[in-house]
GROMACS .gro file of C-alpha atoms in nm:
model
  250
    1MET     CA    1  -2.416   4.615  -6.875
    2LYS     CA    2  -2.384   4.994  -6.899
    3ARG     CA    3  -2.584   5.038  -6.577
    4TYR     CA    4  -2.352   4.793  -6.402
    5ILE     CA    5  -2.045   4.985  -6.518
    6ILE     CA    6  -2.197   5.317  -6.402
    7LEU     CA    7  -2.280   5.167  -6.062
    8VAL     CA    8  -1.924   5.038  -6.023
    9LEU     CA    9  -1.781   5.378  -6.118
   10VAL     CA   10  -2.009   5.551  -5.865
   11LEU     CA   11  -1.903   5.311  -5.589
   12ILE     CA   12  -1.537   5.363  -5.678
   13GLY     CA   13  -1.595   5.740  -5.663
   14PHE     CA   14  -1.751   5.718  -5.317
   15ASN     CA   15  -1.470   5.497  -5.189
   16SER     CA   16  -1.212   5.737  -5.333
   17MET     CA   17  -1.388   6.035  -5.173
   18GLY     CA   18  -1.393   5.857  -4.837
   19ALA     CA   19  -1.024   5.776  -4.865
   20ASP     CA   20  -0.945   6.139  -4.954
   21LEU     CA   21  -1.137   6.268  -4.652
   22LYS     CA   22  -0.962   6.022  -4.421
   23SER     CA   23  -0.629   6.130  -4.567
   24LEU     CA   24  -0.713   6.496  -4.506
   25MET     CA   25  -0.820   6.422  -4.150
   26ASP     CA   26  -0.498   6.229  -4.084
   27GLN     CA   27  -0.291   6.516  -4.226
   28ALA     CA   28  -0.483   6.770  -4.016
   29ASN     CA   29  -0.437   6.566  -3.698
   30LYS     CA   30  -0.065   6.524  -3.769
   31ALA     CA   31  -0.030   6.898  -3.827
   32TYR     CA   32  -0.207   6.967  -3.498
   33THR     CA   33   0.015   6.720  -3.313
   34ALA     CA   34   0.318   6.893  -3.467
   35GLN     CA   35   0.176   7.223  -3.335
   36ASP     CA   36   0.125   7.358  -3.688
   37PHE     CA   37  -0.217   7.486  -3.588
   38ALA     CA   38  -0.265   7.711  -3.892
   39LYS     CA   39  -0.211   7.414  -4.126
   40ALA     CA   40  -0.442   7.196  -3.917
   41GLN     CA   41  -0.710   7.467  -3.930
   42GLU     CA   42  -0.677   7.492  -4.307
   43LEU     CA   43  -0.718   7.117  -4.352
   44TYR     CA   44  -1.013   7.090  -4.113
   45GLU     CA   45  -1.186   7.373  -4.300
   46GLN     CA   46  -1.110   7.197  -4.628
   47ILE     CA   47  -1.297   6.891  -4.501
   48LEU     CA   48  -1.591   7.107  -4.394
   49GLY     CA   49  -1.587   7.260  -4.742
   50THR     CA   50  -1.678   6.920  -4.888
   51GLY     CA   51  -2.009   6.930  -4.698
   52ASN     CA   52  -1.904   6.682  -4.432
   53GLU     CA   53  -1.947   6.780  -4.069
   54SER     CA   54  -1.923   6.610  -3.734
   55ALA     CA   55  -1.888   6.705  -3.371
   56GLN     CA   56  -1.528   6.579  -3.368
   57LEU     CA   57  -1.438   6.785  -3.674
   58TYR     CA   58  -1.580   7.107  -3.528
   59PHE     CA   59  -1.415   7.026  -3.195
   60ASN     CA   60  -1.074   6.981  -3.359
   61LEU     CA   61  -1.118   7.301  -3.558
   62GLY     CA   62  -1.214   7.486  -3.240
   63ASN     CA   63  -0.897   7.358  -3.073
   64ALA     CA   64  -0.686   7.476  -3.369
   65PHE     CA   65  -0.837   7.825  -3.345
   66TYR     CA   66  -0.794   7.834  -2.968
   67LYS     CA   67  -0.427   7.743  -2.997
   68GLN     CA   68  -0.384   8.034  -3.238
   69GLY     CA   69  -0.546   8.275  -2.994
   70ASP     CA   70  -0.866   8.320  -3.199
   71ASN     CA   71  -1.106   8.276  -2.909
   72LEU     CA   72  -1.420   8.385  -3.096
   73LYS     CA   73  -1.384   8.124  -3.373
   74ALA     CA   74  -1.290   7.865  -3.111
   75ILE     CA   75  -1.618   7.927  -2.926
   76LEU     CA   76  -1.811   7.922  -3.254
   77ASN     CA   77  -1.678   7.579  -3.349
   78TYR     CA   78  -1.716   7.440  -2.997
   79GLU     CA   79  -2.080   7.552  -3.006
   80ARG     CA   80  -2.128   7.386  -3.344
   81ALA     CA   81  -1.973   7.070  -3.207
   82LYS     CA   82  -2.202   7.085  -2.904
   83ARG     CA   83  -2.505   7.122  -3.131
   84LEU     CA   84  -2.419   6.782  -3.281
   85SER     CA   85  -2.304   6.617  -2.956
   86PRO     CA   86  -2.473   6.793  -2.662
   87ARG     CA   87  -2.346   6.554  -2.391
   88ASN     CA   88  -1.980   6.545  -2.490
   89GLN     CA   89  -1.783   6.637  -2.178
   90ASP     CA   90  -1.465   6.733  -2.368
   91ILE     CA   91  -1.661   6.987  -2.572
   92ASP     CA   92  -1.826   7.125  -2.259
   93PHE     CA   93  -1.490   7.159  -2.083
   94ASN     CA   94  -1.315   7.339  -2.370
   95LEU     CA   95  -1.617   7.562  -2.428
   96LYS     CA   96  -1.616   7.658  -2.062
   97ILE     CA   97  -1.247   7.749  -2.082
   98ALA     CA   98  -1.296   7.956  -2.397
   99ASN     CA   99  -1.601   8.134  -2.253
  100GLN     CA  100  -1.389   8.266  -1.965
  101PHE     CA  101  -1.261   8.529  -2.205
  102VAL     CA  102  -1.611   8.653  -2.294
  103VAL     CA  103  -1.680   8.987  -2.124
  104ASP     CA  104  -2.051   8.933  -2.064
  105ASN     CA  105  -2.169   8.690  -1.799
  106ILE     CA  106  -2.545   8.670  -1.843
  107GLU     CA  107  -2.749   8.486  -1.581
  108GLN     CA  108  -2.982   8.230  -1.733
  109LEU     CA  109  -3.349   8.238  -1.639
  110PRO     CA  110  -3.436   7.934  -1.425
  111LYS     CA  111  -3.631   7.666  -1.608
  112PRO     CA  112  -3.907   7.451  -1.458
  113PHE     CA  113  -3.807   7.106  -1.337
  114PHE     CA  114  -3.995   6.933  -1.619
  115ALA     CA  115  -3.817   7.141  -1.886
  116ARG     CA  116  -3.478   7.063  -1.732
  117TRP     CA  117  -3.563   6.692  -1.710
  118TRP     CA  118  -3.690   6.685  -2.068
  119ASN     CA  119  -3.375   6.853  -2.205
  120SER     CA  120  -3.149   6.627  -2.000
  121THR     CA  121  -3.331   6.315  -2.119
  122ALA     CA  122  -3.335   6.426  -2.483
  123ASN     CA  123  -2.964   6.508  -2.476
  124PHE     CA  124  -2.879   6.165  -2.338
  125LEU     CA  125  -2.860   6.040  -2.698
  126SER     CA  126  -2.825   6.196  -3.042
  127ALA     CA  127  -3.106   6.191  -3.299
  128ASP     CA  128  -2.951   5.881  -3.459
  129GLY     CA  129  -2.919   5.717  -3.117
  130TRP     CA  130  -3.285   5.766  -3.029
  131ALA     CA  131  -3.391   5.659  -3.380
  132THR     CA  132  -3.185   5.340  -3.348
  133TRP     CA  133  -3.342   5.253  -3.013
  134SER     CA  134  -3.685   5.329  -3.158
  135VAL     CA  135  -3.629   5.071  -3.433
  136ILE     CA  136  -3.483   4.810  -3.196
  137VAL     CA  137  -3.768   4.836  -2.947
  138PHE     CA  138  -4.024   4.838  -3.230
  139VAL     CA  139  -3.889   4.501  -3.347
  140LEU     CA  140  -3.913   4.380  -2.986
  141PHE     CA  141  -4.271   4.509  -2.979
  142LEU     CA  142  -4.357   4.300  -3.287
  143ILE     CA  143  -4.202   3.990  -3.127
  144LEU     CA  144  -4.400   4.045  -2.807
  145LEU     CA  145  -4.715   4.103  -3.007
  146GLY     CA  146  -4.656   3.775  -3.189
  147SER     CA  147  -4.608   3.599  -2.856
  148TYR     CA  148  -4.937   3.744  -2.730
  149PHE     CA  149  -5.137   3.624  -3.030
  150PHE     CA  150  -4.977   3.285  -3.088
  151SER     CA  151  -4.868   3.160  -2.746
  152ARG     CA  152  -5.088   2.894  -2.586
  153SER     CA  153  -4.976   2.983  -2.236
  154LEU     CA  154  -5.204   3.235  -2.063
  155ARG     CA  155  -4.919   3.351  -1.841
  156ILE     CA  156  -4.688   3.418  -2.136
  157ARG     CA  157  -4.968   3.602  -2.316
  158LYS     CA  158  -5.024   3.829  -2.015
  159LEU     CA  159  -4.653   3.902  -1.979
  160ALA     CA  160  -4.616   3.960  -2.352
  161PHE     CA  161  -4.912   4.200  -2.355
  162SER     CA  162  -4.779   4.405  -2.063
  163ALA     CA  163  -4.430   4.417  -2.208
  164ALA     CA  164  -4.568   4.511  -2.552
  165VAL     CA  165  -4.753   4.807  -2.400
  166PHE     CA  166  -4.434   4.936  -2.238
  167ALA     CA  167  -4.242   4.875  -2.561
  168ALA     CA  168  -4.501   5.070  -2.761
  169ILE     CA  169  -4.480   5.362  -2.516
  170PHE     CA  170  -4.100   5.359  -2.539
  171VAL     CA  171  -4.112   5.353  -2.921
  172ILE     CA  172  -4.335   5.661  -2.925
  173PHE     CA  173  -4.121   5.831  -2.659
  174SER     CA  174  -3.791   5.762  -2.838
  175PHE     CA  175  -3.940   5.863  -3.174
  176VAL     CA  176  -4.046   6.199  -3.029
  177LEU     CA  177  -3.701   6.251  -2.876
  178ALA     CA  178  -3.532   6.160  -3.204
  179GLY     CA  179  -3.743   6.425  -3.377
  180ARG     CA  180  -3.658   6.677  -3.108
  181GLN     CA  181  -3.285   6.611  -3.141
  182PHE     CA  182  -3.304   6.625  -3.520
  183ASN     CA  183  -3.478   6.963  -3.506
  184GLN     CA  184  -3.218   7.087  -3.259
  185VAL     CA  185  -2.937   6.996  -3.498
  186LYS     CA  186  -3.114   7.176  -3.784
  187ASP     CA  187  -3.201   7.477  -3.569
  188ARG     CA  188  -2.987   7.775  -3.670
  189THR     CA  189  -3.146   8.042  -3.449
  190SER     CA  190  -2.852   8.047  -3.206
  191ALA     CA  191  -2.573   8.289  -3.289
  192LEU     CA  192  -2.259   8.453  -3.154
  193ILE     CA  193  -2.188   8.825  -3.137
  194LEU     CA  194  -1.905   8.911  -3.378
  195CYS     CA  195  -1.847   9.281  -3.309
  196PRO     CA  196  -1.627   9.383  -3.013
  197ARG     CA  197  -1.908   9.599  -2.867
  198VAL     CA  198  -2.272   9.619  -2.974
  199ASN     CA  199  -2.543   9.858  -2.861
  200VAL     CA  200  -2.867   9.662  -2.865
  201LYS     CA  201  -3.149   9.879  -3.003
  202SER     CA  202  -3.515   9.903  -2.913
  203ALA     CA  203  -3.609   9.899  -3.283
  204PRO     CA  204  -3.449   9.778  -3.611
  205SER     CA  205  -3.299  10.120  -3.686
  206VAL     CA  206  -2.987  10.320  -3.606
  207THR     CA  207  -3.218  10.578  -3.447
  208GLY     CA  208  -3.358  10.321  -3.203
  209THR     CA  209  -3.297  10.369  -2.833
  210ASP     CA  210  -2.989  10.196  -2.690
  211LEU     CA  211  -3.118   9.934  -2.446
  212PHE     CA  212  -2.795   9.770  -2.331
  213MET     CA  213  -2.448   9.680  -2.454
  214ILE     CA  214  -2.307   9.334  -2.525
  215HIS     CA  215  -1.968   9.212  -2.642
  216GLU     CA  216  -1.818   8.963  -2.885
  217GLY     CA  217  -1.842   8.594  -2.808
  218LEU     CA  218  -2.178   8.617  -2.633
  219LYS     CA  219  -2.427   8.350  -2.738
  220VAL     CA  220  -2.775   8.480  -2.825
  221LYS     CA  221  -3.094   8.354  -2.987
  222ILE     CA  222  -3.237   8.511  -3.302
  223THR     CA  223  -3.612   8.558  -3.259
  224ASP     CA  224  -3.704   8.786  -3.551
  225GLN     CA  225  -3.557   8.964  -3.851
  226LEU     CA  226  -3.622   9.270  -4.065
  227GLU     CA  227  -3.398   9.345  -4.361
  228LYS     CA  228  -3.042   9.375  -4.222
  229TRP     CA  229  -3.152   9.370  -3.858
  230ARG     CA  230  -3.206   9.077  -3.625
  231GLU     CA  231  -3.399   9.067  -3.299
  232ILE     CA  232  -3.202   8.876  -3.038
  233GLU     CA  233  -3.287   8.732  -2.698
  234LEU     CA  234  -3.038   8.681  -2.417
  235THR     CA  235  -3.053   8.394  -2.170
  236ASP     CA  236  -3.185   8.635  -1.906
  237GLY     CA  237  -3.487   8.719  -2.124
  238ASN     CA  238  -3.373   9.063  -2.244
  239LYS     CA  239  -3.446   9.138  -2.611
  240GLY     CA  240  -3.340   9.394  -2.868
  241TRP     CA  241  -3.223   9.455  -3.223
  242VAL     CA  242  -2.871   9.435  -3.368
  243LYS     CA  243  -2.730   9.449  -3.720
  244ASP     CA  244  -2.696   9.116  -3.898
  245SER     CA  245  -2.330   9.194  -3.971
  246CYS     CA  246  -2.256   9.162  -3.597
  247LEU     CA  247  -2.388   8.805  -3.580
  248VAL     CA  248  -2.270   8.464  -3.695
  249ARG     CA  249  -2.507   8.170  -3.675
  250ILE     CA  250  -2.389   7.864  -3.487
   0.00000   0.00000   0.00000
């Protein structure tokens, strides 16, 4: 009886928490619609503070920052939204607009065709999307396998076998892509430059040689770290060291 009561109380707590989050989101959206962007930002950040995150939430928060003229935090939240929903066209559009105010325009190194195809295919669905398709096709695979073993028709058995092979390949393929998308969401090596101007050093020291200068809002990749220094790589392949205080992870 006590276990039942505890379970009921837990379920009530979860339902109450969900209702509170929905109420906060509704309030934030109403504040944004009323052009009270500071209030909307505060409420969106309050939701994030509960440990809940989503592409839509980061996108809305990015919009609230952009409307207040805080371009850097707008880009940061658009990038975080894009990490969760890489094919969302609204996120891409707003990110492109915000990036127009970034001083640096770094040319990206060309990628091989296979790498571009692989990224495009993987980004077609989220990790949950690929995982869902993996489960669905696996069930179909089991049905086809059952048809192969138990059907009395030779034609049906041949068709079932061929289809089962393709289904098995797709299951493996979608499972790999789901893992890739999951790792991409968990990957926190991408970062934005926070400081207005940064001299990138040849070594993790203030006495290191200045290699080149970059500016706030530029997206970089963290490749190494040593105490309060981080080695970063630009999209054009250039590398160097900057202080951790001038970076914020996406």
